[in-house]
PDB file of C-alpha atoms and ligand atoms in Angstrom:
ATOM      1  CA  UNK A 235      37.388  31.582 112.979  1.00  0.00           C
ATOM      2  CA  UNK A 236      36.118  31.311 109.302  1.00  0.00           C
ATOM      3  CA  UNK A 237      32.985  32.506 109.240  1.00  0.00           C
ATOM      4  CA  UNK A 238      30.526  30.349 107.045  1.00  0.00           C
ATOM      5  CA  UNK A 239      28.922  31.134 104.076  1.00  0.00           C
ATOM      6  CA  UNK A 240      25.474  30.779 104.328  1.00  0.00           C
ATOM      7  CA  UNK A 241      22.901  30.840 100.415  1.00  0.00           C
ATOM      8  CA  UNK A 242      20.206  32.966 100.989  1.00  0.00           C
ATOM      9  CA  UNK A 243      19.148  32.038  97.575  1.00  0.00           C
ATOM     10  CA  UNK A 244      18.832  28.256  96.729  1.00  0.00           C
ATOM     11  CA  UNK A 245      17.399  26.745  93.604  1.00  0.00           C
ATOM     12  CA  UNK A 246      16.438  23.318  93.105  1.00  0.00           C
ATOM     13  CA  UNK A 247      16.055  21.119  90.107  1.00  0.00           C
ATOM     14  CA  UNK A 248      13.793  18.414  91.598  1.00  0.00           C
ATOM     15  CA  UNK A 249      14.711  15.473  89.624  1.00  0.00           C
ATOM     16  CA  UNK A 250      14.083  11.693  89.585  1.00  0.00           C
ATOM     17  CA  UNK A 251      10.619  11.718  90.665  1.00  0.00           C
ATOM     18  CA  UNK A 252       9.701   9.529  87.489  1.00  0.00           C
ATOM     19  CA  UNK A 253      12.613   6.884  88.031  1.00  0.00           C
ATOM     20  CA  UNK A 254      11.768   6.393  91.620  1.00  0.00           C
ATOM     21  CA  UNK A 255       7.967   5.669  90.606  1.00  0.00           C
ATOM     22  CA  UNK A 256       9.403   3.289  87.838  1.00  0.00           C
ATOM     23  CA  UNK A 257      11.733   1.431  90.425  1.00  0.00           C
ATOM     24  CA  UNK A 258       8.600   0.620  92.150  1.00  0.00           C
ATOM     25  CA  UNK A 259       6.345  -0.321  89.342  1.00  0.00           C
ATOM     26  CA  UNK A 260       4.518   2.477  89.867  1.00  0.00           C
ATOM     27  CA  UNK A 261       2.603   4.822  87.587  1.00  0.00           C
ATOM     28  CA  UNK A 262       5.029   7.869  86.794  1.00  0.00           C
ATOM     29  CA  UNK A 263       2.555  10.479  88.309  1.00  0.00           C
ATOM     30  CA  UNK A 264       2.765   8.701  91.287  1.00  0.00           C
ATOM     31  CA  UNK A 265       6.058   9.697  91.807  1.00  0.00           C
ATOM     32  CA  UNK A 266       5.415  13.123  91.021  1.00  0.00           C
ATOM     33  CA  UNK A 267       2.879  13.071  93.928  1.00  0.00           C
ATOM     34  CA  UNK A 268       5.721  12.040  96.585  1.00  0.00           C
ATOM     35  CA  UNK A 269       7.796  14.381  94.823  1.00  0.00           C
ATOM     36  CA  UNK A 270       5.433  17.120  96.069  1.00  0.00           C
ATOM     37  CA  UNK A 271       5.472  15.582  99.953  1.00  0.00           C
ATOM     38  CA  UNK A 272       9.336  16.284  99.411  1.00  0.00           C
ATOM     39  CA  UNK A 273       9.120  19.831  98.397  1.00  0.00           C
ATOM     40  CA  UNK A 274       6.896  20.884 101.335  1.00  0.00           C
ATOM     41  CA  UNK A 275       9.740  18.426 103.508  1.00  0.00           C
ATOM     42  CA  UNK A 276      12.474  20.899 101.751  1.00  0.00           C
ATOM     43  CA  UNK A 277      10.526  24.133 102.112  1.00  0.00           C
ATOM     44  CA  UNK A 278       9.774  23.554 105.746  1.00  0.00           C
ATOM     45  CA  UNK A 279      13.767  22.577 106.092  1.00  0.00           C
ATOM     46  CA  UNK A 280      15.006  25.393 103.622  1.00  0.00           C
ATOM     47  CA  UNK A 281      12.961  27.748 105.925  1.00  0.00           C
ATOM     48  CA  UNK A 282      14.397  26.603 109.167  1.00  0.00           C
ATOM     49  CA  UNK A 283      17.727  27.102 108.140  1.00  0.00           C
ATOM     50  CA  UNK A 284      17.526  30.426 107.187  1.00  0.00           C
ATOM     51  CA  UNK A 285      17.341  30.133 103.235  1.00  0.00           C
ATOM     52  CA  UNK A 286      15.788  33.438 102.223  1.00  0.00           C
ATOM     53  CA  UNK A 287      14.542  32.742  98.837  1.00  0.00           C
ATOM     54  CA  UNK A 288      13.969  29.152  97.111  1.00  0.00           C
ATOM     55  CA  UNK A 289      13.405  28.441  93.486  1.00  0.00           C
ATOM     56  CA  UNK A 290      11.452  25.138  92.715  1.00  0.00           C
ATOM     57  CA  UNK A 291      11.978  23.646  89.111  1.00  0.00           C
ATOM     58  CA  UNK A 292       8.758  22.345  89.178  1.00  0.00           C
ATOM     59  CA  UNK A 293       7.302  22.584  84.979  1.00  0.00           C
ATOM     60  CA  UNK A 294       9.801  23.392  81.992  1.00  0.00           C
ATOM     61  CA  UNK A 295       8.679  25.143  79.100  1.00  0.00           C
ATOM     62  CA  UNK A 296       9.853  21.502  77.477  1.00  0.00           C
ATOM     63  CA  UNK A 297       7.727  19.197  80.236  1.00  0.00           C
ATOM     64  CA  UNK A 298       4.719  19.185  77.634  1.00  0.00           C
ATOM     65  CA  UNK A 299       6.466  16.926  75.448  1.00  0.00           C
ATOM     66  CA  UNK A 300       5.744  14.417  78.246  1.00  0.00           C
ATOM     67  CA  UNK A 301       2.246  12.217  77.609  1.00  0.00           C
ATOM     68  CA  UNK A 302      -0.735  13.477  78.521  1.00  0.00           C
ATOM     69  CA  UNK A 303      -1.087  10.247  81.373  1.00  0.00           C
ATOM     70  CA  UNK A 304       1.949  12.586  83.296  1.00  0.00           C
ATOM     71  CA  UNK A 305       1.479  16.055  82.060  1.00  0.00           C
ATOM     72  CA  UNK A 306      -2.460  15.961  83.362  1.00  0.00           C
ATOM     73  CA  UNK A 307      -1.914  14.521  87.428  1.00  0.00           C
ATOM     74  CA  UNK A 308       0.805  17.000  87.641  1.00  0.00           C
ATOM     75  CA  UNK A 309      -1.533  19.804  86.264  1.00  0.00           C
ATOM     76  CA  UNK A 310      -3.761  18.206  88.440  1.00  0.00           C
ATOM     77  CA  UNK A 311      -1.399  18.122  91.385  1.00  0.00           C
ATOM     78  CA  UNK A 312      -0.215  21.650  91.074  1.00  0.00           C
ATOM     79  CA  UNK A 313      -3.674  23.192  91.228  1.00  0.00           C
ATOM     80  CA  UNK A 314      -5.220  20.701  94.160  1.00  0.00           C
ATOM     81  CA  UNK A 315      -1.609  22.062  96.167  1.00  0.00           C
ATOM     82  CA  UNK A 316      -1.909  25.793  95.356  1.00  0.00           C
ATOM     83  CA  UNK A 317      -5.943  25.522  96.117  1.00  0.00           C
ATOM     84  CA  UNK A 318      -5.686  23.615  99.199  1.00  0.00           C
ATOM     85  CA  UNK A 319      -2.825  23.650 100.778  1.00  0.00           C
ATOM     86  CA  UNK A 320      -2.217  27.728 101.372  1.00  0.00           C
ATOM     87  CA  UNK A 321      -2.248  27.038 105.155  1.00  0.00           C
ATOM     88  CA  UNK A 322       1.492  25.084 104.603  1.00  0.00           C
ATOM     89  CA  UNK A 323       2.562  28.597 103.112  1.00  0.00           C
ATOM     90  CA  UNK A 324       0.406  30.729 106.259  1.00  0.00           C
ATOM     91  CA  UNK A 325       2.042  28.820 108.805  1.00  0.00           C
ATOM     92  CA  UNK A 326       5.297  29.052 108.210  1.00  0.00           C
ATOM     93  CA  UNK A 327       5.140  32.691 106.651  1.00  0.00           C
ATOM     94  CA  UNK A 328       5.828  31.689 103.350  1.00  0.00           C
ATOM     95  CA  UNK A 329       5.620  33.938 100.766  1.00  0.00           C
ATOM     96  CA  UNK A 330       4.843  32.847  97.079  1.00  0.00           C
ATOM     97  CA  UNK A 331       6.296  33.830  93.748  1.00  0.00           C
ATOM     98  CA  UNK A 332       6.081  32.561  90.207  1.00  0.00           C
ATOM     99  CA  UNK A 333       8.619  32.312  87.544  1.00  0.00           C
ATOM    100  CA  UNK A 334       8.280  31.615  84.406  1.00  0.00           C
ATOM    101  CA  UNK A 335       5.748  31.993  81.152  1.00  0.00           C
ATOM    102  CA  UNK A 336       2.011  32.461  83.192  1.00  0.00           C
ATOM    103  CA  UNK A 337      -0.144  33.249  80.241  1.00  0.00           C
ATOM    104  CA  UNK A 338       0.917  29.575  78.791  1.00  0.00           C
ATOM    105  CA  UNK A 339      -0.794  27.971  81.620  1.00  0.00           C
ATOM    106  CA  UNK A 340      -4.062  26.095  81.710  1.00  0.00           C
ATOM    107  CA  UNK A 341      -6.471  28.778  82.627  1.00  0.00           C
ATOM    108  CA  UNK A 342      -7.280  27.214  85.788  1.00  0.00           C
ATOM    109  CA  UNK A 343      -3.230  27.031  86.910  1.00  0.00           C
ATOM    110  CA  UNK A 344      -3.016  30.935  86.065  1.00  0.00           C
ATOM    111  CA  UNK A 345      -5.762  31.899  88.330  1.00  0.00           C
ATOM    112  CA  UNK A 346      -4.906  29.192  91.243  1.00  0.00           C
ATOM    113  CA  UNK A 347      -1.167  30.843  90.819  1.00  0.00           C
ATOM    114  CA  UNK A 348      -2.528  34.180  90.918  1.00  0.00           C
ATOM    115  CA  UNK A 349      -4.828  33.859  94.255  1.00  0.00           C
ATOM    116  CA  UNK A 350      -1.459  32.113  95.871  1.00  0.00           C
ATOM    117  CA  UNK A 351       0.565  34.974  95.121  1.00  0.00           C
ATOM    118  CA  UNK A 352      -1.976  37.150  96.358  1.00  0.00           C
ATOM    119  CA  UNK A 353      -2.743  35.591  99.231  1.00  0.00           C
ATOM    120  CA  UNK A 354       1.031  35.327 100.720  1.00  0.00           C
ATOM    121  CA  UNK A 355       2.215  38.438  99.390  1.00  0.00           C
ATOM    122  CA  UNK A 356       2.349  40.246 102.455  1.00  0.00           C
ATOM    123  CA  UNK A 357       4.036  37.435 104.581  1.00  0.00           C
ATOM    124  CA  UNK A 358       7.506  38.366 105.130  1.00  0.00           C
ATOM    125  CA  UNK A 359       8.995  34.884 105.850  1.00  0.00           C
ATOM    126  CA  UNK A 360      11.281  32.333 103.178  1.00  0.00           C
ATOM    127  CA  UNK A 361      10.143  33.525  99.270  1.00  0.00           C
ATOM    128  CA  UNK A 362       8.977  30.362  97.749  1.00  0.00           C
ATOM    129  CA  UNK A 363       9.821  30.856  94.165  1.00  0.00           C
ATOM    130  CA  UNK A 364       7.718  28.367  92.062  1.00  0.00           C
ATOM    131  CA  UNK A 365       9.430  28.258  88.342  1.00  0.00           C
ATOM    132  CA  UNK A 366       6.174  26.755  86.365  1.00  0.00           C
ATOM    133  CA  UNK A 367       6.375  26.903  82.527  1.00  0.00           C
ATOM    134  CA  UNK A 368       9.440  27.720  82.872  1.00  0.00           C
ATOM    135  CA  UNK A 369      12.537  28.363  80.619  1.00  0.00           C
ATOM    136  CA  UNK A 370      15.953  30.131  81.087  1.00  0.00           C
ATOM    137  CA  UNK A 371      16.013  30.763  77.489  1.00  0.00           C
ATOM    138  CA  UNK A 372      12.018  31.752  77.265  1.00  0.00           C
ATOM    139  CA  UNK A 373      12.736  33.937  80.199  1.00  0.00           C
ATOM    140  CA  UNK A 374      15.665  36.217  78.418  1.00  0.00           C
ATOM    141  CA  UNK A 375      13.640  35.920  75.420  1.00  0.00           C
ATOM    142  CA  UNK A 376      10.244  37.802  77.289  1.00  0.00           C
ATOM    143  CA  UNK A 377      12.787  39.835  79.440  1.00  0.00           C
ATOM    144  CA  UNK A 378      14.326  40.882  76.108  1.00  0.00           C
ATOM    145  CA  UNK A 379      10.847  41.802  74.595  1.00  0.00           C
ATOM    146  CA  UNK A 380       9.506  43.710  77.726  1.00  0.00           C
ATOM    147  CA  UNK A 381      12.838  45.448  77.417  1.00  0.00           C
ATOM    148  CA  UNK A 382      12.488  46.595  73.958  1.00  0.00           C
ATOM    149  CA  UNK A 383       9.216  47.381  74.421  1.00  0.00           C
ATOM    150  CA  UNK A 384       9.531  49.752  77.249  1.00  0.00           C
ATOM    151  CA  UNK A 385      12.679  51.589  76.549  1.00  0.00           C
ATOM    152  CA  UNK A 386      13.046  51.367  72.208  1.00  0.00           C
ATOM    153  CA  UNK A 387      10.708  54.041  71.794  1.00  0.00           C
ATOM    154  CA  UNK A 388      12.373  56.186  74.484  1.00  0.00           C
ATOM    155  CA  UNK A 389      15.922  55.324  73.395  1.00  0.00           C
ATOM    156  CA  UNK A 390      14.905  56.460  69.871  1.00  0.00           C
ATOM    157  CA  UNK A 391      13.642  59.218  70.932  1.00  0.00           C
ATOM    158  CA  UNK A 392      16.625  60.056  72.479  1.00  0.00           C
ATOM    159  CA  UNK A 393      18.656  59.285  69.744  1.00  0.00           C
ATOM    160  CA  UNK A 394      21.141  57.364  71.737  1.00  0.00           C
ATOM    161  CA  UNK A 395      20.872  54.283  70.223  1.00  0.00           C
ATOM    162  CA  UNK A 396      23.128  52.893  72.446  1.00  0.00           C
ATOM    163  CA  UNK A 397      22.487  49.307  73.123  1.00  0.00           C
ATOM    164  CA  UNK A 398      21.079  47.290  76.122  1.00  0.00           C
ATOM    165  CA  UNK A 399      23.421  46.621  79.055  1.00  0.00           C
ATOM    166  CA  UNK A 400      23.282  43.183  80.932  1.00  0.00           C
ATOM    167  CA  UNK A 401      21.822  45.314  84.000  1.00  0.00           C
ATOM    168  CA  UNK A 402      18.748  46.421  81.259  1.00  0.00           C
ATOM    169  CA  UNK A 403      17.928  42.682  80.749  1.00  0.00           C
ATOM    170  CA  UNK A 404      18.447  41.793  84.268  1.00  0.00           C
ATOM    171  CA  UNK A 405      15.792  44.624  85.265  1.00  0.00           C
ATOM    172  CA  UNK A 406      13.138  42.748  82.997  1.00  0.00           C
ATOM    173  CA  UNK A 407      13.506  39.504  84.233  1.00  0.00           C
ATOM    174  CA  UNK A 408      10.966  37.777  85.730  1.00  0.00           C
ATOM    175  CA  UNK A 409      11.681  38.168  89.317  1.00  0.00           C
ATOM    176  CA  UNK A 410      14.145  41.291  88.882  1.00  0.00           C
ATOM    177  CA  UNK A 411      14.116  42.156  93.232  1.00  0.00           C
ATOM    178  CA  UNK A 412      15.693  38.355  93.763  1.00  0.00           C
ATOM    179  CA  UNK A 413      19.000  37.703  94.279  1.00  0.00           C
ATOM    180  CA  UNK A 414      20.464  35.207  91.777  1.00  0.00           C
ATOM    181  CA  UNK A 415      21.007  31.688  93.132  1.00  0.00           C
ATOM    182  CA  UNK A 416      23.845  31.136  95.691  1.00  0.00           C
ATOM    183  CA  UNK A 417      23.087  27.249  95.007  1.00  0.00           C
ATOM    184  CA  UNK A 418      21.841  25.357  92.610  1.00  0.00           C
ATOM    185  CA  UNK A 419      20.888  21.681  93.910  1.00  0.00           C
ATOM    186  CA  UNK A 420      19.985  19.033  91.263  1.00  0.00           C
ATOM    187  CA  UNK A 421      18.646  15.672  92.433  1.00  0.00           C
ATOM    188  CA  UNK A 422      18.842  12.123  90.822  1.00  0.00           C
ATOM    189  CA  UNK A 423      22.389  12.632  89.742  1.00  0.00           C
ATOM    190  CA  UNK A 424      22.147  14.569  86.615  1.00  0.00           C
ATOM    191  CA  UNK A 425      25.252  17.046  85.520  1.00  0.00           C
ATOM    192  CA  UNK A 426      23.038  19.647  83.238  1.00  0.00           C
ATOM    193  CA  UNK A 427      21.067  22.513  83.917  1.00  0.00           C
ATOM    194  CA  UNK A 428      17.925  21.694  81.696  1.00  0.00           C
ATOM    195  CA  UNK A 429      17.271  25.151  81.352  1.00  0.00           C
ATOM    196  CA  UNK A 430      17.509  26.445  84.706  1.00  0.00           C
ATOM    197  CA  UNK A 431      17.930  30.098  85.418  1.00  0.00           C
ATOM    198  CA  UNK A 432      20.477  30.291  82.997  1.00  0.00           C
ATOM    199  CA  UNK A 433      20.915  34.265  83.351  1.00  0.00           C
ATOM    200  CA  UNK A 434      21.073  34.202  87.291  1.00  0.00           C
ATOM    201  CA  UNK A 435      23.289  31.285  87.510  1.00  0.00           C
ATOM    202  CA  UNK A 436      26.564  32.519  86.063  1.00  0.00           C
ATOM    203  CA  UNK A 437      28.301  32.337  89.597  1.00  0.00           C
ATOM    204  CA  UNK A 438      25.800  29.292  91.412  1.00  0.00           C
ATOM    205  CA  UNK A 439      27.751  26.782  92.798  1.00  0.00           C
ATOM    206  CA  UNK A 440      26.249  23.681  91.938  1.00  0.00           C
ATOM    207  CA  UNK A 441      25.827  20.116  93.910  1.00  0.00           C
ATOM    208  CA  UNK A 442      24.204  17.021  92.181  1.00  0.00           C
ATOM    209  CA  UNK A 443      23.082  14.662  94.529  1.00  0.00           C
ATOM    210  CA  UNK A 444      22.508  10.713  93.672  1.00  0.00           C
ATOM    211  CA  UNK A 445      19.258  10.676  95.791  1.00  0.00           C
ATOM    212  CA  UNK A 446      16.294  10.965  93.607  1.00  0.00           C
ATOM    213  CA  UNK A 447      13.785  14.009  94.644  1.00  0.00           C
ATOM    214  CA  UNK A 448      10.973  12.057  96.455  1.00  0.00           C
ATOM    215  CA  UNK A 449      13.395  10.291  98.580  1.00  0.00           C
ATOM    216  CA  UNK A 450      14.724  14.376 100.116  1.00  0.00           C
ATOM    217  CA  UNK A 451      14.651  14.829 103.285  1.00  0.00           C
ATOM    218  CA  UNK A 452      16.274  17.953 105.485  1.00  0.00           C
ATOM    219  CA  UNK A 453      19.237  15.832 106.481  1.00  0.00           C
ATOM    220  CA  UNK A 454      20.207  15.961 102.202  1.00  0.00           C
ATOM    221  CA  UNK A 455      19.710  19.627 102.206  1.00  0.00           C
ATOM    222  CA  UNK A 456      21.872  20.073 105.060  1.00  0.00           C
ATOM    223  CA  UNK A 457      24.410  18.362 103.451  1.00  0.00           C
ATOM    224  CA  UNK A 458      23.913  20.623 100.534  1.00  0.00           C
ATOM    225  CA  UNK A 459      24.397  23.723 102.452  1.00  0.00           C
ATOM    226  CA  UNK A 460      27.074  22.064 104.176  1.00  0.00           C
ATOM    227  CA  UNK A 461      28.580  21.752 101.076  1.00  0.00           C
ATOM    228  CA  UNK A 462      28.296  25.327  99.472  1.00  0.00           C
ATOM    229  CA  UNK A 463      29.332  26.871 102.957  1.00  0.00           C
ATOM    230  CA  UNK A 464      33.224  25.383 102.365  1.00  0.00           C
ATOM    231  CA  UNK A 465      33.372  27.088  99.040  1.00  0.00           C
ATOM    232  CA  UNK A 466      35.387  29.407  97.551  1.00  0.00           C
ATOM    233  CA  UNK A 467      33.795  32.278  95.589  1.00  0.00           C
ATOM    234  CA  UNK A 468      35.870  34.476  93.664  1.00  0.00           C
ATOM    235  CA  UNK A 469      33.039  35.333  91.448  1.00  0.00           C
ATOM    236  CA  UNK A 470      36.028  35.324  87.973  1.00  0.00           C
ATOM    237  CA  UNK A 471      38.437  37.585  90.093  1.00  0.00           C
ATOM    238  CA  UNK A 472      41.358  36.123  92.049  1.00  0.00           C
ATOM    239  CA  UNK A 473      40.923  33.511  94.719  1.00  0.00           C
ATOM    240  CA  UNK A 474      41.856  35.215  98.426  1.00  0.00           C
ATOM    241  CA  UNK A 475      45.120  33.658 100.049  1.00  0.00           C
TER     242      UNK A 475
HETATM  243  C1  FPP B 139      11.231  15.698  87.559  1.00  0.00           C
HETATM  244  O1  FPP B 139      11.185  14.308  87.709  1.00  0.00           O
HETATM  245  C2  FPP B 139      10.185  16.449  88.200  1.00  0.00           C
HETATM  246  C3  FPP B 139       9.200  17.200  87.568  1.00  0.00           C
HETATM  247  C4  FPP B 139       8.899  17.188  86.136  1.00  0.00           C
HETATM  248  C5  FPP B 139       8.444  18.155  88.348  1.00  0.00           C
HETATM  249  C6  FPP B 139       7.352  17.654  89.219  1.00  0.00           C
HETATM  250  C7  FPP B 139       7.509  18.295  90.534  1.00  0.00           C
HETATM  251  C8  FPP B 139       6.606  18.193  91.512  1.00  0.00           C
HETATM  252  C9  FPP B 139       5.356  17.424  91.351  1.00  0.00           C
HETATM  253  C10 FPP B 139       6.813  18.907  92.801  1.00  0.00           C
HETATM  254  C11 FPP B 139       5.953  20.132  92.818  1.00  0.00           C
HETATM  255  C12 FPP B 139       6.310  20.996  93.937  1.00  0.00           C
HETATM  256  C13 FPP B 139       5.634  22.112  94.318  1.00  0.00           C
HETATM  257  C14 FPP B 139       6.048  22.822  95.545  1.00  0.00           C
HETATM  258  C15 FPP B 139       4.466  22.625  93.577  1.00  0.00           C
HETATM  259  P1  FPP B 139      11.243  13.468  86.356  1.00  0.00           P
HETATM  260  O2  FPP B 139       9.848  13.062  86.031  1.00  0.00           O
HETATM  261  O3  FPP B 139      11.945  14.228  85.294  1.00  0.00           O
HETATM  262  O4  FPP B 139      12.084  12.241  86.808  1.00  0.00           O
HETATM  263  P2  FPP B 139      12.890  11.245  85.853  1.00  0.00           P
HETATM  264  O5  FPP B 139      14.054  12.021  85.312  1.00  0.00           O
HETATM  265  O6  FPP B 139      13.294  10.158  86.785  1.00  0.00           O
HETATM  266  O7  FPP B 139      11.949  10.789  84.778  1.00  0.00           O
END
C-alpha cells in the first residue's frame, strides 16, 4: 500500500475575509472578525490532524495601504485575541511563533506578541506560526542584513571573501528551526502568492480554494490535505516510476 504523505508544515493565506463582509453589506472589519473564528476553527482542525507547524498570513508588510476604518479593528482584533484568548493556545498545547518585521508594530502589538510567545513557548504541541507585518521579500532583505552583519566582519577577517551560500541566508531567516511549507493553502480563489514565504516555498505544493476564509471549516482543510497527500514530489529531480 502507498503510504500517504502527510504536511507537517502548512501555510495559509487567509483570503476573502473582506469580500464575504461585502456580500453581506457588512462593514469590511466585520469580516475580518469571522475570519478570526475561522482560524481558531483551522488551528483546532490543523492540530487534530497532526499538522506540526502552521503559518497564518494574517498582516502583510503591504496591508497598511488599507484605510485606517480596516487597518485599526484588525489591530484591534489581533491584540484583544493575543491578550485574551491564550487559554485557546493552553488547551490545546499550542505553541506560538511570530514571523515577520516586529519592531514595525504598534507598540502595544509588539508587547501582546511578545507575552504570547512567552507564555506558550514551552508547550510542545502544533507551532502556531503567526506571519504579522509580514513580507517574503522584507524577510530576505532583514535575513540578508543580520547575515552581513554577523559574519562580514569575520569573513573579512578571514580573508575568504567567499560569498553567502543559500544555507547562510536560510540560517538568518526569521524562523530558521522550521521546516519550509509542505502546503501552501490560499482561500477565496486567488492564483498569487502576495508575498508569502517566498524563500521557503520553492517546493510547496499549492491548493487555491474558491471558499472565502471566514466560511473554513475542518471539512475544507481536510480536503486540502487530502489533496497534497496524492502528490508527487520530486523536489526538481526525476519523478519515481
Ligand atoms: C484577507 O482578507 C485577510 C487579512 C488581511 C487578514 C486578517 C486575518 C484575520 C483577522 C485572522 C487573524 C487570525 C489570527 C489567528 C490572529 P481580505 O481583506 O484581503 O479579503 P478580500 O480580498 O476579500 O478583500
Amino acid at each position: 500500500m502507498m503510504h500517504k504523505a502527510t504536511a507537517a508544515h502548512v501555510g495559509i493565506i487567509m483570503d476573502g475575509n473582506g469580500r464575504w463582509a461585502q456580500q453581506r453589506g457588512l462593514a469590511r472589519a466585520q469580516g475580518h472578525t469571522e475570519g478570526l473564528k475561522a482560524a481558531k476553527r483551522i488551528v483546532k482542525a490543523a492540530a487534530d490532524l497532526g499538522v506540526q507547524f502552521l503559518t497564518l498570513y494574517v498582516f502583510s508588510t503591504e496591508n497598511w495601504k488599507r484605510a485606517a476604518d480596516e487597518v485599526g479593528p484588525i489591530m484591534a482584533l489581533l491584540k484583544q485575541h493575543l491578550r485574551a484568548e491564550l487559554d485557546f493556545y493552553r488547551e490545546n498545547n499550542l505553541r506560538i511563533r511570530h514571523a515577520g518585521d516586529a519592531g514595525g508594530l504598534p507598540p502595544d502589538i509588539q508587547s501582546e506578541l511578545a507575552g504570547a510567545i512567552e507564555d506558550t513557548k514551552g508547550f510542545s504541541g502544533m507551532q502556531v506560526v503567526l506571519a504579522i507585518n509580514y513580507g517574503g521579500r522584507n524577510e530576505i532583505a532583514r535575513a540578508v542584513r543580520r547575515l552581513f552583519a554577523a559574519e562580514a566582519a569575520q569573513r573579512a577577517a578571514q580573508g575568504g571573501g567567499g560569498g553567502f551560500s543559500e544555507g547562510d541566508i536560510a540560517r538568518f531567516l526569521d524562523n530558521p528551526d522550521v521546516p519550509d511549507p509542505d502546503l501552501i493553502i490560499r482561500s477565496a480563489g486567488e492564483f498569487r502568492t502576495s508575498n508569502f514565504m517566498l524563500w521557503q516555498s520553492a517546493y510547496s505544493e499549492y491548493y487555491v480554494s474558491q471558499k472565502f476564509w471566514p466560511d473554513w471549516d475542518r471539512a475544507d482543510l481536510e480536503a486540502a490535505l487530502e489533496s497534497f497527500s496524492g502528490r508527487a514530489r520530486p523536489f526538481g529531480g526525476a519523478r519515481a516510476g
